[in-house]
Amino acid sequence: MRIDIVTIFPEFFDVLNLSLLGKARQSGLIELGVHNLRDHTYDRHHSVDDTPYGGGAGMVMKAEPWGAALDAILGAEIPRVDAATDGPILIFPSPAGDQFTQAMARELSLEQHLVFGCGRYEGIDQRVVDHYEARGRVRLVSLGDYVLNGGEVAVMAMIEAIGRLIPGVVGNPDSLVEESHEDGLLEYPSYTKPSSWRGLDVPQVLLSGNHGAISTWRHQQQIERTERVRPDLMSPDLLPPANAKQSPSRRR
Ligand code: 6GU
């Protein structure tokens, strides 16, 4: 997969040299380009922002540097007829976007080319989004209902979630299966040696060697935990009979 990032803080993404994603870059599974938006400014002060039309607090990122930076990555040619279903996806992290989920991470992990545009200040001139929407696939994506100072941290989180789903990035593919959100439930609690620590014992069933019983216990733990912490994730067919609804399950 090819990933391009446009940002005014390219150093932010130095951490992508570490750990599993760093290895994936070295082995060529992930090809990463980090681009400084300021390299696409042509005024003396290299300004990337200006005051908002209509007034109000804060600054808005200017359309021209964004257009130049994104054209340099995407090419400036006329859009292809299949641009709505093919070609790179341009992703703008934004608290006003669609909620990023494990399902979205999985969808995006199948793509050939992702381009992230990290906004700062009060956002990017809306015409940048409008222009590229007319030329191809564009998505506004939010990490959740809170405000970050800019898109960089959000993009880092998305790249980690997406990157680890690319085949070969995580050494043991089995470890991708039994994780929170992959089956719509939170994951079960895990334990390792010693079997007793500060008066706390590992649940007996895990020491039993009975794989059927262990599997049943783990699934029960997943359901209990999800009901308690994230009832919004529970699909009706997993709820106790008193709460079960007739509607089709709303799994994510
Ligand atoms: Cl994707 N960007 C910014 N700036 N703030 C956010 C966010 C994204 N998701 C939640 N808050």
PDB file of C-alpha atoms and ligand atoms in Angstrom:
ATOM      1  CA  MET A   1       0.000   0.000   0.000  1.00  0.00           C
ATOM      2  CA  ARG A   2       1.121   3.541  -0.781  1.00  0.00           C
ATOM      3  CA  ILE A   3       0.337   6.205   1.849  1.00  0.00           C
ATOM      4  CA  ASP A   4       0.929   9.937   1.349  1.00  0.00           C
ATOM      5  CA  ILE A   5       0.495  12.518   4.092  1.00  0.00           C
ATOM      6  CA  VAL A   6       0.340  16.292   3.657  1.00  0.00           C
ATOM      7  CA  THR A   7       1.047  18.236   6.862  1.00  0.00           C
ATOM      8  CA  ILE A   8       2.769  21.348   8.210  1.00  0.00           C
ATOM      9  CA  PHE A   9       4.486  19.077  10.789  1.00  0.00           C
ATOM     10  CA  PRO A  10       6.257  16.336   8.807  1.00  0.00           C
ATOM     11  CA  GLU A  11       8.452  15.427  11.852  1.00  0.00           C
ATOM     12  CA  PHE A  12       5.270  14.294  13.582  1.00  0.00           C
ATOM     13  CA  PHE A  13       5.318  11.165  11.451  1.00  0.00           C
ATOM     14  CA  ASP A  14       8.910  10.165  12.293  1.00  0.00           C
ATOM     15  CA  VAL A  15       7.437   7.674  14.776  1.00  0.00           C
ATOM     16  CA  LEU A  16       6.199   5.623  11.809  1.00  0.00           C
ATOM     17  CA  ASN A  17       9.792   4.377  11.538  1.00  0.00           C
ATOM     18  CA  LEU A  18       9.287   2.446  14.783  1.00  0.00           C
ATOM     19  CA  SER A  19       7.805  -0.931  15.596  1.00  0.00           C
ATOM     20  CA  LEU A  20       5.680  -3.019  13.251  1.00  0.00           C
ATOM     21  CA  LEU A  21       4.878  -0.200  10.831  1.00  0.00           C
ATOM     22  CA  GLY A  22       8.578   0.721  10.629  1.00  0.00           C
ATOM     23  CA  LYS A  23       9.350  -2.865   9.676  1.00  0.00           C
ATOM     24  CA  ALA A  24       6.537  -2.847   7.129  1.00  0.00           C
ATOM     25  CA  ARG A  25       8.113   0.214   5.512  1.00  0.00           C
ATOM     26  CA  GLN A  26      11.533  -1.398   5.422  1.00  0.00           C
ATOM     27  CA  SER A  27      10.146  -4.531   3.819  1.00  0.00           C
ATOM     28  CA  GLY A  28       8.159  -2.480   1.297  1.00  0.00           C
ATOM     29  CA  LEU A  29       4.693  -3.597   2.439  1.00  0.00           C
ATOM     30  CA  ILE A  30       3.940   0.049   3.175  1.00  0.00           C
ATOM     31  CA  GLU A  31       5.402   2.877   1.118  1.00  0.00           C
ATOM     32  CA  LEU A  32       5.106   6.195   2.942  1.00  0.00           C
ATOM     33  CA  GLY A  33       5.512   9.728   1.621  1.00  0.00           C
ATOM     34  CA  VAL A  34       5.317  12.664   4.055  1.00  0.00           C
ATOM     35  CA  HIS A  35       4.965  16.059   2.377  1.00  0.00           C
ATOM     36  CA  ASN A  36       5.366  19.517   3.891  1.00  0.00           C
ATOM     37  CA  LEU A  37       2.474  21.786   2.916  1.00  0.00           C
ATOM     38  CA  ARG A  38       4.797  24.790   3.211  1.00  0.00           C
ATOM     39  CA  ASP A  39       6.835  23.485   0.273  1.00  0.00           C
ATOM     40  CA  HIS A  40       3.807  24.438  -1.821  1.00  0.00           C
ATOM     41  CA  THR A  41       3.568  28.092  -0.781  1.00  0.00           C
ATOM     42  CA  TYR A  42       4.819  30.750  -3.138  1.00  0.00           C
ATOM     43  CA  ASP A  43       4.630  33.887  -1.009  1.00  0.00           C
ATOM     44  CA  ARG A  44       7.549  35.328   0.936  1.00  0.00           C
ATOM     45  CA  HIS A  45       6.201  34.229   4.324  1.00  0.00           C
ATOM     46  CA  HIS A  46       5.209  30.697   3.293  1.00  0.00           C
ATOM     47  CA  SER A  47       1.783  31.307   4.786  1.00  0.00           C
ATOM     48  CA  VAL A  48      -0.668  28.407   4.813  1.00  0.00           C
ATOM     49  CA  ASP A  49      -3.543  30.181   6.590  1.00  0.00           C
ATOM     50  CA  ASP A  50      -5.588  33.361   6.491  1.00  0.00           C
ATOM     51  CA  THR A  51      -8.557  34.977   8.232  1.00  0.00           C
ATOM     52  CA  PRO A  52     -12.019  33.506   7.556  1.00  0.00           C
ATOM     53  CA  TYR A  53     -14.447  35.192   5.156  1.00  0.00           C
ATOM     54  CA  GLY A  54     -17.453  36.275   7.181  1.00  0.00           C
ATOM     55  CA  GLY A  55     -15.326  36.843  10.262  1.00  0.00           C
ATOM     56  CA  GLY A  56     -14.961  34.751  13.377  1.00  0.00           C
ATOM     57  CA  ALA A  57     -12.195  33.370  15.519  1.00  0.00           C
ATOM     58  CA  GLY A  58      -9.149  31.539  14.257  1.00  0.00           C
ATOM     59  CA  MET A  59      -7.547  31.026  10.889  1.00  0.00           C
ATOM     60  CA  VAL A  60      -8.478  28.936   7.862  1.00  0.00           C
ATOM     61  CA  MET A  61      -5.991  26.978   5.753  1.00  0.00           C
ATOM     62  CA  LYS A  62      -5.653  28.465   2.285  1.00  0.00           C
ATOM     63  CA  ALA A  63      -6.821  26.547  -0.800  1.00  0.00           C
ATOM     64  CA  GLU A  64      -3.799  27.279  -3.049  1.00  0.00           C
ATOM     65  CA  PRO A  65      -1.088  25.426  -1.080  1.00  0.00           C
ATOM     66  CA  TRP A  66      -3.461  22.484  -0.595  1.00  0.00           C
ATOM     67  CA  GLY A  67      -4.272  22.382  -4.290  1.00  0.00           C
ATOM     68  CA  ALA A  68      -0.593  22.478  -5.236  1.00  0.00           C
ATOM     69  CA  ALA A  69       0.419  19.844  -2.671  1.00  0.00           C
ATOM     70  CA  LEU A  70      -2.395  17.439  -3.556  1.00  0.00           C
ATOM     71  CA  ASP A  71      -1.960  17.896  -7.315  1.00  0.00           C
ATOM     72  CA  ALA A  72       1.718  16.999  -6.877  1.00  0.00           C
ATOM     73  CA  ILE A  73       0.638  13.675  -5.338  1.00  0.00           C
ATOM     74  CA  LEU A  74      -2.514  12.921  -7.304  1.00  0.00           C
ATOM     75  CA  GLY A  75      -1.498  14.437 -10.635  1.00  0.00           C
ATOM     76  CA  ALA A  76      -3.285  17.432 -12.071  1.00  0.00           C
ATOM     77  CA  GLU A  77      -4.950  15.634 -14.961  1.00  0.00           C
ATOM     78  CA  ILE A  78      -8.666  15.527 -15.788  1.00  0.00           C
ATOM     79  CA  PRO A  79     -10.494  12.940 -13.648  1.00  0.00           C
ATOM     80  CA  ARG A  80     -11.051   9.486 -15.105  1.00  0.00           C
ATOM     81  CA  VAL A  81     -14.600   8.235 -15.605  1.00  0.00           C
ATOM     82  CA  ASP A  82     -14.058   5.593 -12.915  1.00  0.00           C
ATOM     83  CA  ALA A  83     -12.659   8.046 -10.349  1.00  0.00           C
ATOM     84  CA  ALA A  84     -15.667   7.489  -8.071  1.00  0.00           C
ATOM     85  CA  THR A  85     -14.806   3.825  -7.506  1.00  0.00           C
ATOM     86  CA  ASP A  86     -11.130   3.630  -8.400  1.00  0.00           C
ATOM     87  CA  GLY A  87      -7.835   5.408  -7.783  1.00  0.00           C
ATOM     88  CA  PRO A  88      -6.521   6.913  -4.561  1.00  0.00           C
ATOM     89  CA  ILE A  89      -8.777   7.836  -1.632  1.00  0.00           C
ATOM     90  CA  LEU A  90      -8.208  11.296  -0.230  1.00  0.00           C
ATOM     91  CA  ILE A  91      -8.922  11.393   3.510  1.00  0.00           C
ATOM     92  CA  PHE A  92      -9.325  14.570   5.524  1.00  0.00           C
ATOM     93  CA  PRO A  93      -9.327  13.970   9.289  1.00  0.00           C
ATOM     94  CA  SER A  94     -12.074  16.137  10.723  1.00  0.00           C
ATOM     95  CA  PRO A  95     -14.264  16.118  13.825  1.00  0.00           C
ATOM     96  CA  ALA A  96     -17.099  16.750  11.338  1.00  0.00           C
ATOM     97  CA  GLY A  97     -16.413  13.495   9.456  1.00  0.00           C
ATOM     98  CA  ASP A  98     -17.728   9.919   9.524  1.00  0.00           C
ATOM     99  CA  GLN A  99     -16.703   8.015  12.629  1.00  0.00           C
ATOM    100  CA  PHE A 100     -13.565   5.886  12.126  1.00  0.00           C
ATOM    101  CA  THR A 101     -14.272   2.246  13.046  1.00  0.00           C
ATOM    102  CA  GLN A 102     -12.582  -1.147  12.793  1.00  0.00           C
ATOM    103  CA  ALA A 103     -14.857  -1.852   9.799  1.00  0.00           C
ATOM    104  CA  MET A 104     -13.620   1.318   8.080  1.00  0.00           C
ATOM    105  CA  ALA A 105     -10.006   0.390   8.897  1.00  0.00           C
ATOM    106  CA  ARG A 106     -10.539  -3.004   7.282  1.00  0.00           C
ATOM    107  CA  GLU A 107     -12.148  -1.453   4.202  1.00  0.00           C
ATOM    108  CA  LEU A 108      -9.295   1.036   3.818  1.00  0.00           C
ATOM    109  CA  SER A 109      -6.643  -1.689   4.344  1.00  0.00           C
ATOM    110  CA  LEU A 110      -7.719  -3.144   0.971  1.00  0.00           C
ATOM    111  CA  GLU A 111      -6.871   0.062  -0.918  1.00  0.00           C
ATOM    112  CA  GLN A 112      -3.770   0.615  -3.065  1.00  0.00           C
ATOM    113  CA  HIS A 113      -3.259   4.284  -2.258  1.00  0.00           C
ATOM    114  CA  LEU A 114      -4.390   6.486   0.644  1.00  0.00           C
ATOM    115  CA  VAL A 115      -3.692  10.216   0.791  1.00  0.00           C
ATOM    116  CA  PHE A 116      -4.184  12.029   4.118  1.00  0.00           C
ATOM    117  CA  GLY A 117      -4.540  15.814   4.314  1.00  0.00           C
ATOM    118  CA  CYS A 118      -3.883  17.043   7.855  1.00  0.00           C
ATOM    119  CA  GLY A 119      -5.734  20.267   8.589  1.00  0.00           C
ATOM    120  CA  ARG A 120      -4.827  22.643  11.421  1.00  0.00           C
ATOM    121  CA  TYR A 121      -6.412  25.807  12.767  1.00  0.00           C
ATOM    122  CA  GLU A 122     -10.144  26.095  12.091  1.00  0.00           C
ATOM    123  CA  GLY A 123      -9.945  23.762   9.110  1.00  0.00           C
ATOM    124  CA  ILE A 124      -9.228  23.903   5.391  1.00  0.00           C
ATOM    125  CA  ASP A 125     -11.033  26.123   2.875  1.00  0.00           C
ATOM    126  CA  GLN A 126     -14.135  24.066   1.966  1.00  0.00           C
ATOM    127  CA  ARG A 127     -13.406  24.433  -1.760  1.00  0.00           C
ATOM    128  CA  VAL A 128     -10.447  22.059  -1.416  1.00  0.00           C
ATOM    129  CA  VAL A 129     -12.804  19.246  -0.378  1.00  0.00           C
ATOM    130  CA  ASP A 130     -15.381  20.270  -3.009  1.00  0.00           C
ATOM    131  CA  HIS A 131     -12.766  20.373  -5.773  1.00  0.00           C
ATOM    132  CA  TYR A 132     -11.303  16.938  -5.078  1.00  0.00           C
ATOM    133  CA  GLU A 133     -14.743  15.405  -4.514  1.00  0.00           C
ATOM    134  CA  ALA A 134     -15.478  16.307  -8.114  1.00  0.00           C
ATOM    135  CA  ARG A 135     -12.294  14.508  -9.180  1.00  0.00           C
ATOM    136  CA  GLY A 136     -12.308  11.296  -7.152  1.00  0.00           C
ATOM    137  CA  ARG A 137     -12.974   9.630  -3.843  1.00  0.00           C
ATOM    138  CA  VAL A 138     -12.812  11.927  -0.807  1.00  0.00           C
ATOM    139  CA  ARG A 139     -13.704  11.105   2.801  1.00  0.00           C
ATOM    140  CA  LEU A 140     -13.932  13.206   5.953  1.00  0.00           C
ATOM    141  CA  VAL A 141     -13.138  10.946   8.885  1.00  0.00           C
ATOM    142  CA  SER A 142     -13.343  11.621  12.628  1.00  0.00           C
ATOM    143  CA  LEU A 143     -11.705   9.642  15.412  1.00  0.00           C
ATOM    144  CA  GLY A 144     -14.493  10.426  17.851  1.00  0.00           C
ATOM    145  CA  ASP A 145     -16.482  13.119  19.560  1.00  0.00           C
ATOM    146  CA  TYR A 146     -13.727  15.310  20.908  1.00  0.00           C
ATOM    147  CA  VAL A 147     -11.511  18.032  19.464  1.00  0.00           C
ATOM    148  CA  LEU A 148      -7.837  17.701  18.554  1.00  0.00           C
ATOM    149  CA  ASN A 149      -5.653  20.651  17.537  1.00  0.00           C
ATOM    150  CA  GLY A 150      -5.026  19.152  14.137  1.00  0.00           C
ATOM    151  CA  GLY A 151      -5.361  16.036  12.049  1.00  0.00           C
ATOM    152  CA  GLU A 152      -1.861  14.648  12.660  1.00  0.00           C
ATOM    153  CA  VAL A 153      -2.610  12.563  15.755  1.00  0.00           C
ATOM    154  CA  ALA A 154      -5.829  11.302  14.164  1.00  0.00           C
ATOM    155  CA  VAL A 155      -3.983  10.259  11.005  1.00  0.00           C
ATOM    156  CA  MET A 156      -1.368   8.465  13.080  1.00  0.00           C
ATOM    157  CA  ALA A 157      -4.112   6.458  14.787  1.00  0.00           C
ATOM    158  CA  MET A 158      -5.797   5.649  11.469  1.00  0.00           C
ATOM    159  CA  ILE A 159      -2.544   4.556   9.830  1.00  0.00           C
ATOM    160  CA  GLU A 160      -1.768   2.266  12.753  1.00  0.00           C
ATOM    161  CA  ALA A 161      -5.243   0.710  12.671  1.00  0.00           C
ATOM    162  CA  ILE A 162      -5.203   0.319   8.860  1.00  0.00           C
ATOM    163  CA  GLY A 163      -1.535  -0.670   8.495  1.00  0.00           C
ATOM    164  CA  ARG A 164      -1.700  -3.605  10.907  1.00  0.00           C
ATOM    165  CA  LEU A 165      -4.502  -5.135   8.806  1.00  0.00           C
ATOM    166  CA  ILE A 166      -2.347  -5.271   5.667  1.00  0.00           C
ATOM    167  CA  PRO A 167      -1.344  -8.932   5.204  1.00  0.00           C
ATOM    168  CA  GLY A 168       2.202  -9.527   6.481  1.00  0.00           C
ATOM    169  CA  VAL A 169       2.444  -6.448   8.703  1.00  0.00           C
ATOM    170  CA  VAL A 170       1.455  -8.328  11.864  1.00  0.00           C
ATOM    171  CA  GLY A 171       3.602 -11.469  12.083  1.00  0.00           C
ATOM    172  CA  ASN A 172       0.971 -13.844  13.439  1.00  0.00           C
ATOM    173  CA  PRO A 173      -2.325 -13.306  11.588  1.00  0.00           C
ATOM    174  CA  ASP A 174      -4.173 -15.258  14.317  1.00  0.00           C
ATOM    175  CA  SER A 175      -3.569 -12.356  16.687  1.00  0.00           C
ATOM    176  CA  LEU A 176      -5.725 -10.156  14.456  1.00  0.00           C
ATOM    177  CA  VAL A 177      -8.769 -12.373  14.833  1.00  0.00           C
ATOM    178  CA  GLU A 178      -9.407 -12.477  18.579  1.00  0.00           C
ATOM    179  CA  GLU A 179      -9.346  -8.752  19.206  1.00  0.00           C
ATOM    180  CA  SER A 180     -11.776  -6.146  20.409  1.00  0.00           C
ATOM    181  CA  HIS A 181     -14.181  -4.987  17.676  1.00  0.00           C
ATOM    182  CA  GLU A 182     -13.198  -7.651  15.143  1.00  0.00           C
ATOM    183  CA  ASP A 183     -16.227  -9.794  15.979  1.00  0.00           C
ATOM    184  CA  GLY A 184     -18.338  -6.881  17.203  1.00  0.00           C
ATOM    185  CA  LEU A 185     -17.462  -7.591  20.852  1.00  0.00           C
ATOM    186  CA  LEU A 186     -14.734  -6.366  23.190  1.00  0.00           C
ATOM    187  CA  GLU A 187     -11.927  -8.856  23.804  1.00  0.00           C
ATOM    188  CA  TYR A 188     -11.766 -11.253  26.753  1.00  0.00           C
ATOM    189  CA  PRO A 189      -9.279 -10.639  29.608  1.00  0.00           C
ATOM    190  CA  SER A 190      -5.833 -12.243  29.242  1.00  0.00           C
ATOM    191  CA  TYR A 191      -3.429 -13.647  31.854  1.00  0.00           C
ATOM    192  CA  THR A 192       0.109 -15.021  31.911  1.00  0.00           C
ATOM    193  CA  LYS A 193       2.456 -16.511  34.521  1.00  0.00           C
ATOM    194  CA  PRO A 194       2.586 -16.492  37.512  1.00  0.00           C
ATOM    195  CA  SER A 195      -0.804 -18.082  38.229  1.00  0.00           C
ATOM    196  CA  SER A 196      -1.026 -16.172  41.507  1.00  0.00           C
ATOM    197  CA  TRP A 197       0.075 -12.529  41.902  1.00  0.00           C
ATOM    198  CA  ARG A 198      -0.529 -10.265  44.917  1.00  0.00           C
ATOM    199  CA  GLY A 199      -3.296 -12.549  46.079  1.00  0.00           C
ATOM    200  CA  LEU A 200      -5.029 -12.519  42.690  1.00  0.00           C
ATOM    201  CA  ASP A 201      -5.438 -15.899  40.976  1.00  0.00           C
ATOM    202  CA  VAL A 202      -5.823 -16.627  37.285  1.00  0.00           C
ATOM    203  CA  PRO A 203      -9.348 -17.995  36.627  1.00  0.00           C
ATOM    204  CA  GLN A 204      -9.240 -21.751  37.213  1.00  0.00           C
ATOM    205  CA  VAL A 205     -10.737 -22.660  33.819  1.00  0.00           C
ATOM    206  CA  LEU A 206      -7.684 -21.234  32.015  1.00  0.00           C
ATOM    207  CA  LEU A 207      -5.431 -23.719  33.861  1.00  0.00           C
ATOM    208  CA  SER A 208      -7.747 -26.672  33.137  1.00  0.00           C
ATOM    209  CA  GLY A 209      -6.454 -27.579  29.686  1.00  0.00           C
ATOM    210  CA  ASN A 210     -10.095 -28.008  28.615  1.00  0.00           C
ATOM    211  CA  HIS A 211     -10.158 -26.061  25.364  1.00  0.00           C
ATOM    212  CA  GLY A 212     -13.913 -26.228  24.932  1.00  0.00           C
ATOM    213  CA  ALA A 213     -14.502 -24.856  28.422  1.00  0.00           C
ATOM    214  CA  ILE A 214     -11.873 -22.145  27.864  1.00  0.00           C
ATOM    215  CA  SER A 215     -13.462 -21.078  24.621  1.00  0.00           C
ATOM    216  CA  THR A 216     -16.933 -20.925  26.208  1.00  0.00           C
ATOM    217  CA  TRP A 217     -15.608 -18.937  29.192  1.00  0.00           C
ATOM    218  CA  ARG A 218     -13.830 -16.451  26.937  1.00  0.00           C
ATOM    219  CA  HIS A 219     -16.931 -15.863  24.836  1.00  0.00           C
ATOM    220  CA  GLN A 220     -19.008 -15.321  28.001  1.00  0.00           C
ATOM    221  CA  GLN A 221     -16.412 -12.833  29.226  1.00  0.00           C
ATOM    222  CA  GLN A 222     -16.610 -10.965  25.921  1.00  0.00           C
ATOM    223  CA  ILE A 223     -20.384 -10.690  26.159  1.00  0.00           C
ATOM    224  CA  GLU A 224     -20.371  -9.638  29.833  1.00  0.00           C
ATOM    225  CA  ARG A 225     -17.697  -7.026  29.237  1.00  0.00           C
ATOM    226  CA  THR A 226     -19.370  -5.593  26.158  1.00  0.00           C
ATOM    227  CA  GLU A 227     -22.771  -5.402  27.896  1.00  0.00           C
ATOM    228  CA  ARG A 228     -21.204  -3.617  30.841  1.00  0.00           C
ATOM    229  CA  VAL A 229     -18.823  -1.220  29.047  1.00  0.00           C
ATOM    230  CA  ARG A 230     -20.302  -0.780  25.569  1.00  0.00           C
ATOM    231  CA  PRO A 231     -23.987  -1.768  25.530  1.00  0.00           C
ATOM    232  CA  ASP A 232     -24.259   0.194  22.263  1.00  0.00           C
ATOM    233  CA  LEU A 233     -22.212  -2.528  20.546  1.00  0.00           C
ATOM    234  CA  MET A 234     -24.441  -5.393  21.644  1.00  0.00           C
ATOM    235  CA  SER A 235     -26.514  -6.890  18.898  1.00  0.00           C
ATOM    236  CA  PRO A 236     -30.029  -7.927  19.978  1.00  0.00           C
ATOM    237  CA  ASP A 237     -29.442 -11.643  19.344  1.00  0.00           C
ATOM    238  CA  LEU A 238     -26.719 -11.715  22.034  1.00  0.00           C
ATOM    239  CA  LEU A 239     -28.741  -9.951  24.722  1.00  0.00           C
ATOM    240  CA  PRO A 240     -30.540 -11.906  27.474  1.00  0.00           C
ATOM    241  CA  PRO A 241     -34.043 -12.986  26.282  1.00  0.00           C
ATOM    242  CA  ALA A 242     -35.811 -10.258  28.304  1.00  0.00           C
ATOM    243  CA  ASN A 243     -33.922  -7.572  26.378  1.00  0.00           C
ATOM    244  CA  ALA A 244     -33.809  -9.273  22.993  1.00  0.00           C
ATOM    245  CA  LYS A 245     -35.470  -7.346  20.198  1.00  0.00           C
ATOM    246  CA  GLN A 246     -36.988  -8.605  16.976  1.00  0.00           C
ATOM    247  CA  SER A 247     -35.073  -6.145  14.823  1.00  0.00           C
ATOM    248  CA  PRO A 248     -32.131  -7.434  12.760  1.00  0.00           C
ATOM    249  CA  SER A 249     -28.770  -7.272  14.531  1.00  0.00           C
ATOM    250  CA  ARG A 250     -26.919  -4.015  14.256  1.00  0.00           C
ATOM    251  CA  ARG A 251     -23.378  -5.304  14.293  1.00  0.00           C
ATOM    252  CA  ARG A 252     -20.409  -3.089  13.555  1.00  0.00           C
TER     253      ARG A 252
HETATM  254 CL1  6GU B   1      -9.998  13.343  12.678  1.00  0.00          CL
HETATM  255  N1  6GU B   1      -9.384  15.745  13.593  1.00  0.00           N
HETATM  256  C1  6GU B   1      -9.426  16.707  14.520  1.00  0.00           C
HETATM  257  N2  6GU B   1      -8.806  17.856  14.302  1.00  0.00           N
HETATM  258  N3  6GU B   1     -10.068  16.571  15.671  1.00  0.00           N
HETATM  259  C2  6GU B   1     -10.679  15.411  15.869  1.00  0.00           C
HETATM  260  C3  6GU B   1     -10.671  14.362  14.943  1.00  0.00           C
HETATM  261  C4  6GU B   1     -10.011  14.570  13.796  1.00  0.00           C
HETATM  262  N4  6GU B   1     -11.376  13.335  15.431  1.00  0.00           N
HETATM  263  C5  6GU B   1     -11.794  13.730  16.619  1.00  0.00           C
HETATM  264  N5  6GU B   1     -11.390  14.981  16.888  1.00  0.00           N
END
